[in-house]
Coordinates of C-alpha atoms (C1' of nucleotides) in Angstrom, one line a residue:
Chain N
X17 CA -31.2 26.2 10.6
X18 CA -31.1 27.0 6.8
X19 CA -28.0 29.2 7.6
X20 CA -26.6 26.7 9.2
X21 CA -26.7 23.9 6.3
X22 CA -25.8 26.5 3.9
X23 CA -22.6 27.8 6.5
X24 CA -21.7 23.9 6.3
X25 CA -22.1 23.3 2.9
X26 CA -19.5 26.3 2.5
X27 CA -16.6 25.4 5.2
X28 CA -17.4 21.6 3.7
X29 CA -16.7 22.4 0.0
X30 CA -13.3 22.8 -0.4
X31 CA -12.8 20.4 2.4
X32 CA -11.6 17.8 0.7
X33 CA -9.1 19.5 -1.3
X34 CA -8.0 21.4 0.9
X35 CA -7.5 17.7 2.7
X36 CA -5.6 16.5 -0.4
X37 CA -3.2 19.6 0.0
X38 CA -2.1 19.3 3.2
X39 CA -1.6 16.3 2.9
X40 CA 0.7 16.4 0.4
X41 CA 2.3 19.9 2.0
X42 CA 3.2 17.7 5.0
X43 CA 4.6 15.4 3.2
X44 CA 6.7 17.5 1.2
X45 CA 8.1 19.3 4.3
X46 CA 9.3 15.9 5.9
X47 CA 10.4 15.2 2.4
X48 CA 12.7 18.4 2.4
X49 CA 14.0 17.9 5.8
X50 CA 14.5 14.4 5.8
X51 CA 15.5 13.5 2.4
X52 CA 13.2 10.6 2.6
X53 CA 9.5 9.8 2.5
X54 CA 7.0 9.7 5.4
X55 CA 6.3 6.1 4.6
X56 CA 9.9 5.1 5.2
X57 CA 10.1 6.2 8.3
X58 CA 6.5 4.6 9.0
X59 CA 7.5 1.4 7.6
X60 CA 10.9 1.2 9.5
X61 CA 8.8 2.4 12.5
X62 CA 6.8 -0.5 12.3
X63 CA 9.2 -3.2 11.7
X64 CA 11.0 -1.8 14.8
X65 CA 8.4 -1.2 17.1
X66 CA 6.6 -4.9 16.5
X67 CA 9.9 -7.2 15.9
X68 CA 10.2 -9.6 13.2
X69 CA 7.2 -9.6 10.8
X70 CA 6.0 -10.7 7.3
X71 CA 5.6 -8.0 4.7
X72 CA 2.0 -9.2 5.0
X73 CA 1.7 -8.3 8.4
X74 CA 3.2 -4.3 7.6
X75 CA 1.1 -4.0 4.5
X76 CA -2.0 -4.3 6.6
X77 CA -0.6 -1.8 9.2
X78 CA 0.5 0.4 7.2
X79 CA -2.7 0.2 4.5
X80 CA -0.3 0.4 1.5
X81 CA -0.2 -1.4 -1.7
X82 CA 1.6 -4.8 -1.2
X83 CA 3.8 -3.9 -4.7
X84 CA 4.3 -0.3 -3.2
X85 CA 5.7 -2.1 -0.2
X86 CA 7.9 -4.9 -1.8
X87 CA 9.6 -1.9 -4.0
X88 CA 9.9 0.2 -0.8
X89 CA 11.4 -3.1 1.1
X90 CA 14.2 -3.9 -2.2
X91 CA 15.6 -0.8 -1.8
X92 CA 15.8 -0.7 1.9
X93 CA 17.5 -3.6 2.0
X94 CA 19.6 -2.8 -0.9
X95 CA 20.4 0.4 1.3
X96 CA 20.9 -2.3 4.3
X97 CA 18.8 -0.6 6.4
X98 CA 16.8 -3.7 6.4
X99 CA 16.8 -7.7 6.5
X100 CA 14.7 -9.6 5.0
X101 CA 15.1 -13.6 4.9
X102 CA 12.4 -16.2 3.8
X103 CA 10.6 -17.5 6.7
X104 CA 11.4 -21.2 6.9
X105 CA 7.8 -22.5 8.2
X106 CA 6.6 -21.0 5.2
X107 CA 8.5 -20.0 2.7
X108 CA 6.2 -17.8 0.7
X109 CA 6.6 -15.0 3.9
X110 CA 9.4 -12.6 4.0
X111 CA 10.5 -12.0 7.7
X112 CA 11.8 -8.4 8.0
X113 CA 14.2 -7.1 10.5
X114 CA 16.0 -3.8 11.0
X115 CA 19.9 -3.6 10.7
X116 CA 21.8 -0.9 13.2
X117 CA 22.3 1.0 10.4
X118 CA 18.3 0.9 10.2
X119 CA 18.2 1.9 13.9
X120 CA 20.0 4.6 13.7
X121 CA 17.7 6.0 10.3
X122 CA 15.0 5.3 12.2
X123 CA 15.9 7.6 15.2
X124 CA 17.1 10.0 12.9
X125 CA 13.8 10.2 11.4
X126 CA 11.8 10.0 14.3
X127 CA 13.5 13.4 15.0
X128 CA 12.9 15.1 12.4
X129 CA 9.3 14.1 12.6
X130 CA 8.9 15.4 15.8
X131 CA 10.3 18.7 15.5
X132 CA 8.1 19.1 12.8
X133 CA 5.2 17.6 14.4
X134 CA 6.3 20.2 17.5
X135 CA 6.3 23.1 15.3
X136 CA 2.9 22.7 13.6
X137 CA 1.2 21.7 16.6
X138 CA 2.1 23.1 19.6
X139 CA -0.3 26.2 19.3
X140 CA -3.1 23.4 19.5
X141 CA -4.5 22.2 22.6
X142 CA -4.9 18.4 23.3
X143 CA -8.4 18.5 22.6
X144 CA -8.2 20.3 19.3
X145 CA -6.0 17.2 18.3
X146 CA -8.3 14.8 19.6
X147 CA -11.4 16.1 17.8
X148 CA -9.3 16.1 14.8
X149 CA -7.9 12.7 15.2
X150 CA -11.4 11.6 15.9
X151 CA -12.9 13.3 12.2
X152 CA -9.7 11.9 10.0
X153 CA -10.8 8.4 12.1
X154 CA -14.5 8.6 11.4
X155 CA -13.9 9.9 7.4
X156 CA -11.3 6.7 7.3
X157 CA -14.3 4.5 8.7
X158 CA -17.1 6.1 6.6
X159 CA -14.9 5.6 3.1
X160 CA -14.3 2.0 4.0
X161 CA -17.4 1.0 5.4
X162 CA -19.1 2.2 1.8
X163 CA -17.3 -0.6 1.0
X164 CA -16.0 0.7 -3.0
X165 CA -16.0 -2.4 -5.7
Chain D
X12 CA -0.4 17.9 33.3
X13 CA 2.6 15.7 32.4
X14 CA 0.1 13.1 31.8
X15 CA -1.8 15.3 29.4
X16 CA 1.8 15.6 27.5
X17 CA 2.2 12.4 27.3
X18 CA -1.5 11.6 25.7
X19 CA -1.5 14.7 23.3
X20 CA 1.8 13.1 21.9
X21 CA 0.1 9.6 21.5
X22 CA -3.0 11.0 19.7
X23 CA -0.5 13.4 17.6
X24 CA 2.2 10.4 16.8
X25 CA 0.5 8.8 13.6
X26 CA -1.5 11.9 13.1
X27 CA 0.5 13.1 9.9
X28 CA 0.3 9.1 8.4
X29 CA -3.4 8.6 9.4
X30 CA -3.7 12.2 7.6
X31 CA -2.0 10.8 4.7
X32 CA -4.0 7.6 4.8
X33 CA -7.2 9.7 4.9
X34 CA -6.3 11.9 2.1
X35 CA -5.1 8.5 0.2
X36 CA -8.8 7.1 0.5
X37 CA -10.5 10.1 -0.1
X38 CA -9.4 10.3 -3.4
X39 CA -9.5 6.9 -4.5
X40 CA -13.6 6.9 -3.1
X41 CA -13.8 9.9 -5.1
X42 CA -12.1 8.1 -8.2
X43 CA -14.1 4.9 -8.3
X44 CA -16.9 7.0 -8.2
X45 CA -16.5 9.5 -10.7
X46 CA -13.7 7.7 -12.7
X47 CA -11.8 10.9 -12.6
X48 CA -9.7 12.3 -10.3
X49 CA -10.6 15.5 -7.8
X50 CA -8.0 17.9 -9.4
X51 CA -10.3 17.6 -12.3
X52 CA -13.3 18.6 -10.3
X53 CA -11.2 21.3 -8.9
X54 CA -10.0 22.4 -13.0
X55 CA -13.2 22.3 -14.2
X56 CA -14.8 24.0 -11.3
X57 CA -12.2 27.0 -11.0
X58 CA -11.9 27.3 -14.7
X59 CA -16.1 27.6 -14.7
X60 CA -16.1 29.4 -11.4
X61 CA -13.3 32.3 -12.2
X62 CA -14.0 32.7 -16.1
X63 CA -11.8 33.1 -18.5
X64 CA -8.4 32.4 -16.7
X65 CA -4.8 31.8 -17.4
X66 CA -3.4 28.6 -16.6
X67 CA -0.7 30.6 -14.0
X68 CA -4.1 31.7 -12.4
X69 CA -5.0 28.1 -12.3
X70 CA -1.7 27.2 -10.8
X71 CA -2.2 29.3 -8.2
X72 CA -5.4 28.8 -7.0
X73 CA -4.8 25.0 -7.1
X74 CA -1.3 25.2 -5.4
X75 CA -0.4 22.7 -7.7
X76 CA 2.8 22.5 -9.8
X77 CA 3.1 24.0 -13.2
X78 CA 3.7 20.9 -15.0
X79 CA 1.1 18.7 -13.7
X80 CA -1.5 21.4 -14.7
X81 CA -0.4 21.6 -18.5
X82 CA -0.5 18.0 -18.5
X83 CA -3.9 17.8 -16.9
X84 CA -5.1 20.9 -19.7
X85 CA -3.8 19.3 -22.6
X86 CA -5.9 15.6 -21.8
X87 CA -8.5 17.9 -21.4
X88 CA -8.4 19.9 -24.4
X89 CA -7.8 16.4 -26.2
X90 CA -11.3 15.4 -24.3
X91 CA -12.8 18.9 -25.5
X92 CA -13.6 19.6 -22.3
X93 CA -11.7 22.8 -22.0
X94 CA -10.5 25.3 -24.7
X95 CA -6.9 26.9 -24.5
X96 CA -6.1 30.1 -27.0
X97 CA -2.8 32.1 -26.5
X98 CA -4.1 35.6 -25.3
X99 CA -3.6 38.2 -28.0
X100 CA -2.2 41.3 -25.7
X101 CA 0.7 38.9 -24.1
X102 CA 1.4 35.6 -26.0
X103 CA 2.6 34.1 -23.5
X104 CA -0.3 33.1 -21.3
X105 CA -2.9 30.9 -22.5
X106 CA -6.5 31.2 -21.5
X107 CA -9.0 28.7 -20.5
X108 CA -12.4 28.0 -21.3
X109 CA -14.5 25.7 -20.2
X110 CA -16.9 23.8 -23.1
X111 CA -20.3 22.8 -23.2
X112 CA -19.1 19.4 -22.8
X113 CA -16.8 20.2 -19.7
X114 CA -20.2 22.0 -18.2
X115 CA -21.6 18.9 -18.3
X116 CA -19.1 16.8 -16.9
X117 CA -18.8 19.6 -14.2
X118 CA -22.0 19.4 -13.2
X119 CA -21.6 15.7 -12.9
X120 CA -18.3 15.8 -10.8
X121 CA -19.8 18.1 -8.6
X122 CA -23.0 16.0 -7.8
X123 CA -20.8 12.9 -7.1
X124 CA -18.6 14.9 -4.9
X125 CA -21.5 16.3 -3.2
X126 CA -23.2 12.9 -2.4
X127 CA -19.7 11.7 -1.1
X128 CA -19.7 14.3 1.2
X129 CA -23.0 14.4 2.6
X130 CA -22.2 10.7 2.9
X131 CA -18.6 11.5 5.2
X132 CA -19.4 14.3 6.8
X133 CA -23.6 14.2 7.2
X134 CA -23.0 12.6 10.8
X135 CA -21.0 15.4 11.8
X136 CA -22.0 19.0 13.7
X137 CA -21.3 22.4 12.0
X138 CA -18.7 22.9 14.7
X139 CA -16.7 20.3 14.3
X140 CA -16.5 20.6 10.2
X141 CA -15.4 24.2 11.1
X142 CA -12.9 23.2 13.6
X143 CA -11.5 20.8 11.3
X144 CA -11.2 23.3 8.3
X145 CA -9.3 25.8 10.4
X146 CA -6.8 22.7 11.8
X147 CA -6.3 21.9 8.0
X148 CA -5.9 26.1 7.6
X149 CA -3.1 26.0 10.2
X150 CA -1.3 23.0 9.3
X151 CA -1.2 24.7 5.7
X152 CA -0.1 28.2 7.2
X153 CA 2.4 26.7 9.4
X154 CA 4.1 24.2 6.9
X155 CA 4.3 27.0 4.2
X156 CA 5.6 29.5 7.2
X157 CA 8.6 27.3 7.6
X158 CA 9.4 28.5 3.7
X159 CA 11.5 24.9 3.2
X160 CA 14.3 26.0 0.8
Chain R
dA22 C1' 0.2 -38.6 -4.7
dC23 C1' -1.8 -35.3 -7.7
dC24 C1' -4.5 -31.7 -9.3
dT25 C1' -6.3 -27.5 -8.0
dA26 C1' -7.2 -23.5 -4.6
dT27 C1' -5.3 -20.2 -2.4
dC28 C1' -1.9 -17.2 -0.7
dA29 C1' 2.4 -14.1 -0.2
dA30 C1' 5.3 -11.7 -2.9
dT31 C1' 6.7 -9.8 -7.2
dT32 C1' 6.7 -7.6 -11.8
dG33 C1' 4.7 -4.7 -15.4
dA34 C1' 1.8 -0.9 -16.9
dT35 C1' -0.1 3.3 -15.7
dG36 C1' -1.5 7.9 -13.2
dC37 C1' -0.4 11.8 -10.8
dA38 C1' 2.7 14.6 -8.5
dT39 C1' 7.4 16.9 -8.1
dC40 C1' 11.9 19.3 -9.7
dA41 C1' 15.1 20.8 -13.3
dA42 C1' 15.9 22.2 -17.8
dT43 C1' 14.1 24.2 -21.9
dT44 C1' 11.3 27.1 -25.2
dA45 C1' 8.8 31.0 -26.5
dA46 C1' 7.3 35.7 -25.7
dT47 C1' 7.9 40.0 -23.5
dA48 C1' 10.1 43.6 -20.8
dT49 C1' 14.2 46.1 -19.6
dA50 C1' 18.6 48.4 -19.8
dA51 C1' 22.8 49.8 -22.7
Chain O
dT9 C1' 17.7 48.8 -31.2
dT10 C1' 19.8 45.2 -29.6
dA11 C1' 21.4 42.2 -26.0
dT12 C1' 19.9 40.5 -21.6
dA13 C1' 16.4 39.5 -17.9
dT14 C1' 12.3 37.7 -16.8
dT15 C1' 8.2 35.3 -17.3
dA16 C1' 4.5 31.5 -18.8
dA17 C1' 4.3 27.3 -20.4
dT18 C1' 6.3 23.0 -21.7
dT19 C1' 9.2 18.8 -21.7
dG20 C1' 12.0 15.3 -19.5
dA21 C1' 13.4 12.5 -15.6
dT22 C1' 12.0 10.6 -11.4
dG23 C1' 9.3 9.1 -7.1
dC24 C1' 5.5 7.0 -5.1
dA25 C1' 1.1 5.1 -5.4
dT26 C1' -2.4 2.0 -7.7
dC27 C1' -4.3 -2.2 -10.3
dA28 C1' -3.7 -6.4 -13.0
dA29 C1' -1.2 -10.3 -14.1
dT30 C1' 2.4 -13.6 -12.8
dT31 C1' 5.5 -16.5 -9.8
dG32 C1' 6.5 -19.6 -6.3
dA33 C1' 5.0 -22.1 -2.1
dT34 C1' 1.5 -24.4 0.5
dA35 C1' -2.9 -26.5 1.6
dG36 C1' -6.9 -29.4 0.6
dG37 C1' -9.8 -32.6 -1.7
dT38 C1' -10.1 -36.8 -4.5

DNA sequence: ACCTATCAATTGATGCATCAATTAATATAA
DNA sequence: TTATATTAATTGATGCATCAATTGATAGGT
């Protein structure tokens, strides 16, 4: 039992960093392949998948910074991979839309994603993913439900 | 089997953003708390852990880039928390020290770290911490495998 | 109708990371 | 020994994220 904490307490330590570094690794490898950033191809991802929505709407999907979003959005339009166009009902929301030329990014990206995604994980059973998917879930949970002010 | 497939890919799909997301939140938690940021902690407590070391010691340990560490040293040394002297048999590698002051605030980083994890991870079995810190393991040996170019 | 609340989006300041180029010190080869 | 390589650290430019303050549009109370 004492081993046992102290075991945990070990393997737990450097969790967090260790966390922090793959994170960032992962990104940088899609970064290198792709020539763009992970939350690119999330946020044209998103627009896709769930049609015309209000930058509102993504930053709450996505969990990013509503400035971090706006500055992504500019220069995705700028880039015309995007639309955006004042909704008229309410003209403080911004109604995004993909352009072809955003299709065909997107796909692109989703390619490259997957042959990473292939690469790192296909030595891992389904269940090793679940459990995983489940931990990075209950840490999200546990972070946000201490509820930081 | 096919059906297995096809779930493994739905759990894996957002599995690199949620991973992201996670490692995001982490850090902030970890920043409101300690009004620091955990590659501080990890300075501090590889500087104190190690000894004397040089900062391309550092660099290693922390796989982080060479730049961001002097900057990180320098704010440091301006906070007196560490000491930096030019070692006298090669000139060119500067060795770190940690001061009383940075003991202290070491000790502090640690015990807010430590309480944020017991928080996250106290509902959670030995097991599963381990299984997790191997996943993060492979994901790391995998990505720097690839050796991006 | 008008003042005020609120809300979505934006802008500005800042922190932390990266890469590329530079500086300073040492090692190596002619 | 002197010119050249290499090496550790630094500086400069940039990307992506955050928070705080602001702008522009709408809703609600009087």
């Amino acid at each position: 039992m004492e081993a046992k904490i102290i075991k945990r307490c070990t393997e737990a330590d450097e969790l967090f960093y260790r966390l922090h570094l793959v994170s960032k690794e992962m990104n940088r490898a899609f970064e290198t392949m792709a020539h763009t950033s992970l939350t690119k191809l999330e946020i044209l991802f998103h627009i896709d998948l769930f049609g015309e929505m209000s930058q509102l709407e993504l930053i709450r999907r996505l969990k990013l910074d509503a400035s971090a979003v706006t500055r992504h959005l500019k220069r995705m339009e700028a880039e015309a991979f995007i639309q955006r166009k004042k909704e008229s009902k309410d003209r403080r929301f911004m109604l995004l839309s993909l352009t072809d030329k955003g299709q065909r990014e997107l796909k692109r990206l989703i390619a490259i994603k997957e042959s990473l995604q292939d690469d790192i994980l296909s030595v891992l059973t389904n269940e090793q993913i679940v459990s995983v998917s489940k931990f990075i879930e209950h840490i999200s949970e546990q972070i946000n439900d201490r509820g930081f002010k």
